[in-house]
CSV table of C-alpha atoms and ligand atoms in Angstrom, one decimal:
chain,number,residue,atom,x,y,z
A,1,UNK,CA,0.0,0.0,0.0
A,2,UNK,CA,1.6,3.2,-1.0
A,3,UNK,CA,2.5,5.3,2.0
A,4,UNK,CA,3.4,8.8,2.5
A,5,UNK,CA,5.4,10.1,5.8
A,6,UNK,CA,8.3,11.7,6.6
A,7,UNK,CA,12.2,9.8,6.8
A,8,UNK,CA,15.4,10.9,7.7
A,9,UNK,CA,18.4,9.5,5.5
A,10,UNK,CA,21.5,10.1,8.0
A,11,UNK,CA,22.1,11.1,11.8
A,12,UNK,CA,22.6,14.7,10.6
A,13,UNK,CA,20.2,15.1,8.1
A,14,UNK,CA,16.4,17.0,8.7
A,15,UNK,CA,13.6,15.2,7.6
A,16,UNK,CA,11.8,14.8,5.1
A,17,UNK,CA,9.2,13.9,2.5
A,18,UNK,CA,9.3,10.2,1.8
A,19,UNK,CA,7.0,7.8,-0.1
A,20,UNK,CA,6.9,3.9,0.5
A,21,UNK,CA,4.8,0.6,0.4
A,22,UNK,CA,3.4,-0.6,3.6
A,23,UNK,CA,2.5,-4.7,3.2
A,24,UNK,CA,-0.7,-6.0,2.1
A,25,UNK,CA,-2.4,-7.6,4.8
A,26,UNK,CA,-2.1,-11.1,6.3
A,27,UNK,CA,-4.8,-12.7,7.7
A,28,UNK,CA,-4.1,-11.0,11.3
A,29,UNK,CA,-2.9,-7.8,10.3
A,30,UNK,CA,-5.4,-4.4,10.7
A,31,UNK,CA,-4.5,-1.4,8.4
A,32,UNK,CA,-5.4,1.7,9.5
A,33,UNK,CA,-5.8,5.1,8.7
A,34,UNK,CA,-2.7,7.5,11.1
A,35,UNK,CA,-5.0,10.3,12.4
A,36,UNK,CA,-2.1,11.8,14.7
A,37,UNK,CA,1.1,10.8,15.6
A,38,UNK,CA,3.1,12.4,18.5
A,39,UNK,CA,7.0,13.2,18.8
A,40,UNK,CA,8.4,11.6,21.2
A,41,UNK,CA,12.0,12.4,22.5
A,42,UNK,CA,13.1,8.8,21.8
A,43,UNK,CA,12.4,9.6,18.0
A,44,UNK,CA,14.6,12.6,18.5
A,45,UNK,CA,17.7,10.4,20.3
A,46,UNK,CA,17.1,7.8,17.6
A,47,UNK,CA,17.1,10.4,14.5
A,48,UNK,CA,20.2,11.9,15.4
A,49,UNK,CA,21.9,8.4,16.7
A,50,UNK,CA,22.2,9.6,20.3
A,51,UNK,CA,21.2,5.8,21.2
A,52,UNK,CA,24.1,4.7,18.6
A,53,UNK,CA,24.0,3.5,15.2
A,54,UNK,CA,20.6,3.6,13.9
A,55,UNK,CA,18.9,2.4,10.7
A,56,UNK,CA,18.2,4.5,7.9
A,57,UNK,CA,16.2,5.3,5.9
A,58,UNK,CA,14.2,6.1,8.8
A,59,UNK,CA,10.7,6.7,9.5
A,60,UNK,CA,10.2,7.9,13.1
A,61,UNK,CA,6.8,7.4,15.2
A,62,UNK,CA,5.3,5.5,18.0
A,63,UNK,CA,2.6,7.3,19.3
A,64,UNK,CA,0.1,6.5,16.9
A,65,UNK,CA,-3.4,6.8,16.8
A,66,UNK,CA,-6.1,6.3,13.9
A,67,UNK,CA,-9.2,4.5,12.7
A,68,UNK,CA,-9.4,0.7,11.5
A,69,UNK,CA,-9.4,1.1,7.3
A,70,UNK,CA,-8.9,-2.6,6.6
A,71,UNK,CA,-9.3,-5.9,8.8
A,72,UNK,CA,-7.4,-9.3,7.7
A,73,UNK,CA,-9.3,-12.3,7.5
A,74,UNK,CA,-8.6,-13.7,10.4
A,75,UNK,CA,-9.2,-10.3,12.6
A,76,UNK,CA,-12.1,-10.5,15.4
A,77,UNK,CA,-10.8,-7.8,18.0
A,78,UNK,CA,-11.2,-4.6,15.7
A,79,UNK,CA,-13.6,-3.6,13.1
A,80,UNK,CA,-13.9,-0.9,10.2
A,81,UNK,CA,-14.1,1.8,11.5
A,82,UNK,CA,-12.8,1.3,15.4
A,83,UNK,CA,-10.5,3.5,16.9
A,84,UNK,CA,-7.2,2.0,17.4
A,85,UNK,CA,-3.7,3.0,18.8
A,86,UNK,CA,-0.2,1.7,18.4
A,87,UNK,CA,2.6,2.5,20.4
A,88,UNK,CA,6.3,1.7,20.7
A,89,UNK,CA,6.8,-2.1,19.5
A,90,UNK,CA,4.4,-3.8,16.9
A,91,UNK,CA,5.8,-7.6,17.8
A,92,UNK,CA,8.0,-9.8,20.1
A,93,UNK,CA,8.7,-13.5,19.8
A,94,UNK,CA,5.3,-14.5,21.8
A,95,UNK,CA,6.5,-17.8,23.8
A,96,UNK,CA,9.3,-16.7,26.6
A,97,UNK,CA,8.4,-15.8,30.2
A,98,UNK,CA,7.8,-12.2,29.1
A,99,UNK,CA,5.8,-12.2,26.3
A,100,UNK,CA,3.7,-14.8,28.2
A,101,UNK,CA,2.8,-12.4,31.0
A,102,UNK,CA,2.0,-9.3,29.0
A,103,UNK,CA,5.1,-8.0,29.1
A,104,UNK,CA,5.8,-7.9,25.6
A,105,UNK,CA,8.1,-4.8,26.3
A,106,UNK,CA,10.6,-7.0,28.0
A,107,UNK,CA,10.9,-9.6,25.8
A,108,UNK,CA,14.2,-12.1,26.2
A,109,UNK,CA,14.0,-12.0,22.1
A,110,UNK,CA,13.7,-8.6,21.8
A,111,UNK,CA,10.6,-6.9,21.0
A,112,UNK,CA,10.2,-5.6,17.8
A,113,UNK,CA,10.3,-1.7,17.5
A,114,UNK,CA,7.7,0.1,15.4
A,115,UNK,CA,10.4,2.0,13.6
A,116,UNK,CA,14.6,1.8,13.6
A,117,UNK,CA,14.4,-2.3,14.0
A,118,UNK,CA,13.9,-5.4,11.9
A,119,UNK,CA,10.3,-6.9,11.6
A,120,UNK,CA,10.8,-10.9,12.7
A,121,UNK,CA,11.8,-11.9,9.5
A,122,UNK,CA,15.1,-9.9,10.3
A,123,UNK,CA,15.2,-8.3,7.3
A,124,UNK,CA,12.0,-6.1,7.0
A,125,UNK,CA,13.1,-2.8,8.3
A,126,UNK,CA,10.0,-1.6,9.9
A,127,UNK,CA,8.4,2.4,9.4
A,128,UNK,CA,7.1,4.2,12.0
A,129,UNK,CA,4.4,6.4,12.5
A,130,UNK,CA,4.9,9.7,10.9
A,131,UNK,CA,2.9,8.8,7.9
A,132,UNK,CA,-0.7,8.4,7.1
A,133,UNK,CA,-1.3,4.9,6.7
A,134,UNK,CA,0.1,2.1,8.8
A,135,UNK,CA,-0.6,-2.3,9.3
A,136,UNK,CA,-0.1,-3.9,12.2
A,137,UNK,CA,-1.0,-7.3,13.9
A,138,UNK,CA,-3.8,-6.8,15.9
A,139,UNK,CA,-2.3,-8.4,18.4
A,140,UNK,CA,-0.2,-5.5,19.2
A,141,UNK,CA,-2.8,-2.8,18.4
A,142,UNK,CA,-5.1,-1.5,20.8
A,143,UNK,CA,-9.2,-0.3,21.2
A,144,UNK,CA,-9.2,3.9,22.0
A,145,UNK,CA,-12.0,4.8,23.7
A,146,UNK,CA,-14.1,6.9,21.7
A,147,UNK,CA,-15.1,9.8,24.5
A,148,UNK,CA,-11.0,10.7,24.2
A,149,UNK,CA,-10.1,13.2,21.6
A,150,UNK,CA,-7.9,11.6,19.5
A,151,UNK,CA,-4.8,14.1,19.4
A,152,UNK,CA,-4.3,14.1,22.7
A,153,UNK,CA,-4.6,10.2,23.0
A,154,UNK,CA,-1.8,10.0,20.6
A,155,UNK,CA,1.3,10.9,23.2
A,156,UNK,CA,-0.5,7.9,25.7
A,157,UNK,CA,0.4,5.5,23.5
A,158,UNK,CA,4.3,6.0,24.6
A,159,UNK,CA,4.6,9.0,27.3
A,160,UNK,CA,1.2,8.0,28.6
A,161,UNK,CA,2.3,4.5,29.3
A,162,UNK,CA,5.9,5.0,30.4
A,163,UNK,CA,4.6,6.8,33.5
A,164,UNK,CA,1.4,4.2,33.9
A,165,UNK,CA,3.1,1.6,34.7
A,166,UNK,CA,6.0,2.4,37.0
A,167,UNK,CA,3.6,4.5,39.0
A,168,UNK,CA,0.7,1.1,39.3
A,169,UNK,CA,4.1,-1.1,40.0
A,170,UNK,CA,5.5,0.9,42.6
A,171,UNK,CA,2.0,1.2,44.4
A,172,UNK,CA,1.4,4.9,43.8
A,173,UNK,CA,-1.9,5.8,45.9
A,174,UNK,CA,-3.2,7.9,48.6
A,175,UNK,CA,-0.7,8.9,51.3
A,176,UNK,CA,2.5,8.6,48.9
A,177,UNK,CA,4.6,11.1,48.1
A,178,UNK,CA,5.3,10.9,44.5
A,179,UNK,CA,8.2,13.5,42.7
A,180,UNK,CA,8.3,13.6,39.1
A,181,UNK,CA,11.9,15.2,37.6
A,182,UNK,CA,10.8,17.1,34.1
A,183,UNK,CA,8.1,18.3,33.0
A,184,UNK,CA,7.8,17.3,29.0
A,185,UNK,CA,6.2,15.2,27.4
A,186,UNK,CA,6.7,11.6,29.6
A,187,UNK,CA,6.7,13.8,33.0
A,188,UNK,CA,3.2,15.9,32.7
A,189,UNK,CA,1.4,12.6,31.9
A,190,UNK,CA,3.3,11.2,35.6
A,191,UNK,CA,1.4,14.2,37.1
A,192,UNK,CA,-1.8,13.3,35.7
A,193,UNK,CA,-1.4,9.7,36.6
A,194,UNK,CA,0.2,10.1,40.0
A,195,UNK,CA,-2.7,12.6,40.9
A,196,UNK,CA,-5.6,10.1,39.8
A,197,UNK,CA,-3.9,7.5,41.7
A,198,UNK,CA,-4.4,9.4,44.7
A,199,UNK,CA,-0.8,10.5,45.7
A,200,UNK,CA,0.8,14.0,46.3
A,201,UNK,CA,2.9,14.9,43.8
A,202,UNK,CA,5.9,17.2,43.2
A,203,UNK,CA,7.1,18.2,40.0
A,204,UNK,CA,11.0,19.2,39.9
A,205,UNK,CA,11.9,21.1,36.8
A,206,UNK,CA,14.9,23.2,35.5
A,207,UNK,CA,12.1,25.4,33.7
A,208,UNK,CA,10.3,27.9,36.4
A,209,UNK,CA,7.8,28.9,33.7
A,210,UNK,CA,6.2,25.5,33.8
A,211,UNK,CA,4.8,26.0,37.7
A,212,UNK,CA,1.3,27.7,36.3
A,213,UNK,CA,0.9,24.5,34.2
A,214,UNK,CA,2.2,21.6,36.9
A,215,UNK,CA,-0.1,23.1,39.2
A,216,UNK,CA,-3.2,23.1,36.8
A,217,UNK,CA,-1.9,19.4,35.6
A,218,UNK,CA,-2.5,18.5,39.6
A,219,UNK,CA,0.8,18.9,41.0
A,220,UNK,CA,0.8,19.9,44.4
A,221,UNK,CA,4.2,21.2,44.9
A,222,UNK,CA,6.9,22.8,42.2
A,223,UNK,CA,10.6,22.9,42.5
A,224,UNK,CA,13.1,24.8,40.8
A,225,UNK,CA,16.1,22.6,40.2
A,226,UNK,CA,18.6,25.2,39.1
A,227,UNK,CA,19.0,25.9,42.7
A,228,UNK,CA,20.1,22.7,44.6
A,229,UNK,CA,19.3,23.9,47.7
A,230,UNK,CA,15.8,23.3,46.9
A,231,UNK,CA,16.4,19.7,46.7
A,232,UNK,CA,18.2,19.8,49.3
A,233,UNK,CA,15.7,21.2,52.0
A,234,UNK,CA,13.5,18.2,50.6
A,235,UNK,CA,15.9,15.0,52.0
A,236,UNK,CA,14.3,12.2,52.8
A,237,UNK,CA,10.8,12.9,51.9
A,238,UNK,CA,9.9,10.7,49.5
A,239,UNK,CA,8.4,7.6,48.6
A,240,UNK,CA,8.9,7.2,44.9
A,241,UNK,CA,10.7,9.4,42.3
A,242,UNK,CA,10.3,8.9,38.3
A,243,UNK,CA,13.2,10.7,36.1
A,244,UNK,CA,11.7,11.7,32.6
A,245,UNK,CA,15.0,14.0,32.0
A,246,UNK,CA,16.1,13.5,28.3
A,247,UNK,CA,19.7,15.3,29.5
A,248,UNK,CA,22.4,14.1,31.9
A,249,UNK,CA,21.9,15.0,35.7
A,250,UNK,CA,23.0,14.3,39.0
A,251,UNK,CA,21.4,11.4,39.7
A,252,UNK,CA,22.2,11.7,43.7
A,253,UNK,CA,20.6,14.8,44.5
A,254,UNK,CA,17.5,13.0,43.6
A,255,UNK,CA,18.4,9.6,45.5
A,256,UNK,CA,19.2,11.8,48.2
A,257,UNK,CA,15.3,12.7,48.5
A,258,UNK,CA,14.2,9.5,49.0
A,259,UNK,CA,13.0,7.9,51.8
A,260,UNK,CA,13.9,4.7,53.5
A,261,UNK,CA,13.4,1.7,51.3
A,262,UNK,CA,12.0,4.2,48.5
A,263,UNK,CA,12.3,4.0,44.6
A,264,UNK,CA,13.9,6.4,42.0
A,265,UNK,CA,12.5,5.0,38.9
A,266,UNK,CA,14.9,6.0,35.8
A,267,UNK,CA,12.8,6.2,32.9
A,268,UNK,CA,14.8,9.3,30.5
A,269,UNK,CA,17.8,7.7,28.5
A,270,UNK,CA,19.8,10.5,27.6
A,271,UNK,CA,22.3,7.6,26.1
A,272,UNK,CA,24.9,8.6,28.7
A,273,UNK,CA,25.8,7.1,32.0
A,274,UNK,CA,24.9,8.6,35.4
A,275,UNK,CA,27.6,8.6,38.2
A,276,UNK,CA,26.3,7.3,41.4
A,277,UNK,CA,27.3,7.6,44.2
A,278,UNK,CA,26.7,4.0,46.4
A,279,UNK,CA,26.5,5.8,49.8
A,280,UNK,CA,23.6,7.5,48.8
A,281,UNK,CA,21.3,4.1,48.0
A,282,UNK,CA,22.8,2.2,51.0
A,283,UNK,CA,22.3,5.1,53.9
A,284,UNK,CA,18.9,4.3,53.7
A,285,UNK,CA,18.0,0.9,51.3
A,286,UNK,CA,16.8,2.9,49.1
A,287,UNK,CA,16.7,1.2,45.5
A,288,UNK,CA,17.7,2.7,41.9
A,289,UNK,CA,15.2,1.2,39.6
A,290,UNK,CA,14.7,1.2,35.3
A,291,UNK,CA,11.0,0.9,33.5
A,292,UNK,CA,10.4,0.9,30.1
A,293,UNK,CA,7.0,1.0,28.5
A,294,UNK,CA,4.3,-1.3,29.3
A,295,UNK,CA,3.5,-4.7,27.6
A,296,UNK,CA,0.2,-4.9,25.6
A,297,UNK,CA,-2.9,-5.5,28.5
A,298,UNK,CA,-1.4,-2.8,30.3
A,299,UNK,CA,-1.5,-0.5,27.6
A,300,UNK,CA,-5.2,-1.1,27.2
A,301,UNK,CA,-5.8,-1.3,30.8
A,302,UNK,CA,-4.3,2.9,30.8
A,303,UNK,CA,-6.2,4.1,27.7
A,304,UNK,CA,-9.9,2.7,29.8
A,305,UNK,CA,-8.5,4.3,32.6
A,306,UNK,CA,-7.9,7.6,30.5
A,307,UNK,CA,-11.1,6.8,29.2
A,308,UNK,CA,-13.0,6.8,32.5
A,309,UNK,CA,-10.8,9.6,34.2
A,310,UNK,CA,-11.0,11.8,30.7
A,311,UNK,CA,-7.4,11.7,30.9
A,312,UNK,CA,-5.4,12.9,27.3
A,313,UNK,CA,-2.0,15.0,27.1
A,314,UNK,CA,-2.0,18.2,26.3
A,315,UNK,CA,-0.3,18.7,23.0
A,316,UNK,CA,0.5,21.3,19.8
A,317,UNK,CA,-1.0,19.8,17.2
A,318,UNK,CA,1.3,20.5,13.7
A,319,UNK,CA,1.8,20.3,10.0
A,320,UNK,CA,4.7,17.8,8.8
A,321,UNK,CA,6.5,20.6,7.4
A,322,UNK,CA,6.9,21.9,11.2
A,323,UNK,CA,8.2,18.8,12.1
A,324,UNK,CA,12.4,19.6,12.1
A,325,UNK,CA,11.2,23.1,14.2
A,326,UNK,CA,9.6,20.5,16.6
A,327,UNK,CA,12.5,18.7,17.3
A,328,UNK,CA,14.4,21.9,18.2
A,329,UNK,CA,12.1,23.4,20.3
A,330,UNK,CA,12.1,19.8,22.1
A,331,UNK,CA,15.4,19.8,22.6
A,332,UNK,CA,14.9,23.3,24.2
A,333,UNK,CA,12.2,21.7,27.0
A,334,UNK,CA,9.8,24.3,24.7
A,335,UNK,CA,6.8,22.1,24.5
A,336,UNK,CA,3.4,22.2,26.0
A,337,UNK,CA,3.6,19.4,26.5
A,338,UNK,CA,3.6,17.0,23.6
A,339,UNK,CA,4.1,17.6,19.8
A,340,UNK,CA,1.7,15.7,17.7
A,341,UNK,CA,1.9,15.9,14.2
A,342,UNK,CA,-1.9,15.9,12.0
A,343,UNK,CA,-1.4,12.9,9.5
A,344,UNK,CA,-3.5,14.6,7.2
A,345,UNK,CA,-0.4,16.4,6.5
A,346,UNK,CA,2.1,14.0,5.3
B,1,NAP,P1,10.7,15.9,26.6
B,1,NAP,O1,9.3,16.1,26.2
B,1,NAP,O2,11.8,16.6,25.8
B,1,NAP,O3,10.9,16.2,28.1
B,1,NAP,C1,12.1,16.1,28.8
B,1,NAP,C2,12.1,17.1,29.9
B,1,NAP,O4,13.4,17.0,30.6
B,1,NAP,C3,12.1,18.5,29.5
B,1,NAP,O5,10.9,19.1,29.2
B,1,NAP,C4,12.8,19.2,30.7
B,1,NAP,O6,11.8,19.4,31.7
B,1,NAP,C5,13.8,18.2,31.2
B,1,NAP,N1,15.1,18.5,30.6
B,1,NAP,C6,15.5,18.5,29.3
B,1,NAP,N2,16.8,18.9,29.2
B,1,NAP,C7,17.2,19.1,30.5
B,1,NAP,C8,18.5,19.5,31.0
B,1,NAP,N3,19.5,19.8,30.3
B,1,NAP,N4,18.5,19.6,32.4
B,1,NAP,C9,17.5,19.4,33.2
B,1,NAP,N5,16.3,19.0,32.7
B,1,NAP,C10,16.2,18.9,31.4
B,1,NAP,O7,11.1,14.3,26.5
B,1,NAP,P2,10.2,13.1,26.7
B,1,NAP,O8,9.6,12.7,25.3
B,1,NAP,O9,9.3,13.3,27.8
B,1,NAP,O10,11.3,11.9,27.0
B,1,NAP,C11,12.1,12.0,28.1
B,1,NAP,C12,13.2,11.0,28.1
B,1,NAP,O11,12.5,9.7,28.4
B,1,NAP,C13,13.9,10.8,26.8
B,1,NAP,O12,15.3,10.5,27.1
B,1,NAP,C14,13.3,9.6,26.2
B,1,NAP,O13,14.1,9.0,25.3
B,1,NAP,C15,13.0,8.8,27.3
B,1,NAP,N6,11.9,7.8,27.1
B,1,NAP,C16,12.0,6.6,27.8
B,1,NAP,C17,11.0,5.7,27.8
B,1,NAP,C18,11.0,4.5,28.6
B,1,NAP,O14,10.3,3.5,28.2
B,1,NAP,N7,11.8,4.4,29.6
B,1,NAP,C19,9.9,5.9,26.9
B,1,NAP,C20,9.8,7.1,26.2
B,1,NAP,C21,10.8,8.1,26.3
B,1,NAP,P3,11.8,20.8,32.6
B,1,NAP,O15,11.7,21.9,31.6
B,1,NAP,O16,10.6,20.6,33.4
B,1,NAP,O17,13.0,20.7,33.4
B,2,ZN,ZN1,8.5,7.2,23.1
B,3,ZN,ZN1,9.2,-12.8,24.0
């Protein structure tokens, strides 16, 4: 099926305009028409090889969202017409331990990426979402609900769940204090989750600007991190800490803020190491923890909770042309809060 999107050619190079064939559909593939797709910062490490060598040509894009074109014969869980969403990986081997509990994400295989990875066949390079059309399994798709305006589902399908599902795994609720470090794209959906969950919820950001918005977003508290001596009045206050920074930081002023036996959940991957320093987990068992994603059921699980909560990002919807300007204003933490790109305009 011809297909028309955007595709970098290099790790320097801008996007741009690039035509291609998606496949036609096997029996339990769903093709679907892109409504909006959203720019995520991994796109942005990925394009310009921050995450090292990539594969090009690529076509970026895993926050997508659209409506069911085309069903394969075989295809029960969508109709024409449906909805549907697609996020971050569009396959995974299916039989280890993983992939077996719904945690596609952590496959022992490795999953398959929607973009800059080989399909299984290991040789099908596979096109992400900035483009109008796209075919999937339907295993790996999932149902939107329809009181959700589409645009601002698009960003849940990667930021949304990133911050879901650490916040459900450490036990976010009532009574905890929850900090979120950054304020983009990944951490103003952490607000909105960590609010409806119940907890109190601190948002540290190098960007004072943003307090008007964290505080409308739910957030209880907002710290200016340029100064450390904000942190450090905050020691040992908290339960559980996600890091959405894209950049390098010091990691231990944050570990520093947690409480015995609490969590800092790393979730930004800047693509260069942290230093840390080991007296600062061991003075009080506190843990340094990774997440990535969530696996397929709990992907669906978060868009019926956005669905009963009315829970979408906020995002600047734009033209494909504005795309390489995106990117840059990204990179300068000047987005409010997600970019998603109208697939109309490809
Ligand atoms: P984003 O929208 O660009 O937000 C990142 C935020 O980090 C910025 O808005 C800014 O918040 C803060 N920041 C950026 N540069 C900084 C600096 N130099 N110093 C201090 N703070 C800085 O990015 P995103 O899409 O949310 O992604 C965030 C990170 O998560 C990326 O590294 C991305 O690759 C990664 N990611 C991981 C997963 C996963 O599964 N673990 C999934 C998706 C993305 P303030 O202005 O509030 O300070
Ligand atoms: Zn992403
Ligand atoms: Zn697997």
């Amino acid at each position: 099926m011809k297909t028309r999107g955007l595709a970098v050619h290099s790790g320097s190079a801008p996007l741009q305009p690039f035509e291609f064939e998606r496949r036609s559909l096997r029996p339990n593939d769903v093709a679907l028409d892109i409504a909006y797709s959203g720019i995520c910062h991994s796109d942005i490490h990925q394009v310009r090889e921050e995450w090292g060598p990539a594969l090009f040509p690529m076509v970026p894009g895993h926050e997508i969202v659209g409506v069911v074109r085309e069903i394969g014969s075989n295809v029960t869980k969508f109709a024409i017409g449906d909805p549907i969403g697609v996020g971050v990986f569009i396959d995974s081997c299916r039989t280890c331990a993983s992939c077996l509990k719904g945690l596609e994400q952590y496959c022992e295989n490795g999953m398959t990426g929607t973009y800059n990875s080989y399909e299984r066949d290991g040789s099908t390079v596979a096109y992400g979402g900035y483009s109008n059309l796209f075919v999937i399994d339907a295993d790996y798709a999932v149902h939107v609900p329809k009181n959700l305006d589409m645009a601002g589902v698009a960003p849940l399908l990667c930021a949304g769940i990133t911050l879901y599902s650490p916040l459900k795994h450490w036990g976010a609720c009532p009574g905890m204090n929850v900090g979120i470090v950054g304020l983009g794209g990944l951490g103003h959906m952490g607000v909105k989750f960590a609010k409806a969950l119940g907890a109190t919820v601190t948002v540290f950001s190098h960007s004072p600007e943003k307090e008007k918005d964290a505080l409308a977003m739910g957030a209880d508290k907002f710290v200016v991190t340029k100064d450390a001596q904000n942190l450090v009045a905050l020691e040992s206050t908290f339960d559980l800490i996600l890091n959405t920074v894209s950049a390098q930081l010091d990691i231990n002023l944050y570990l520093n803020l947690l409480k015995l036996d609490a969590t800092l959940v790393v979730i930004g991957l800047p693509g260069k190491a942290y230093e840390v320093n080991v007296g600062n987990l061991l003075g009080a068992r506190r843990s340094m923890a990774g997440s990535m994603i969530g696996g397929i059921p709990e992907i669906q699980e978060m868009l019926y909770f956005c669905g009963k909560h009315n829970i979408t990002s906020d995002v600047e919807v734009i033209d494909a042309d504005y795309v390489n300007t995106a990117y840059e204003r990204t990179v300068a933490s000047d987005v409010k809060y997600r970019f998603v790109i109208d697939a109309k305009t490809f």
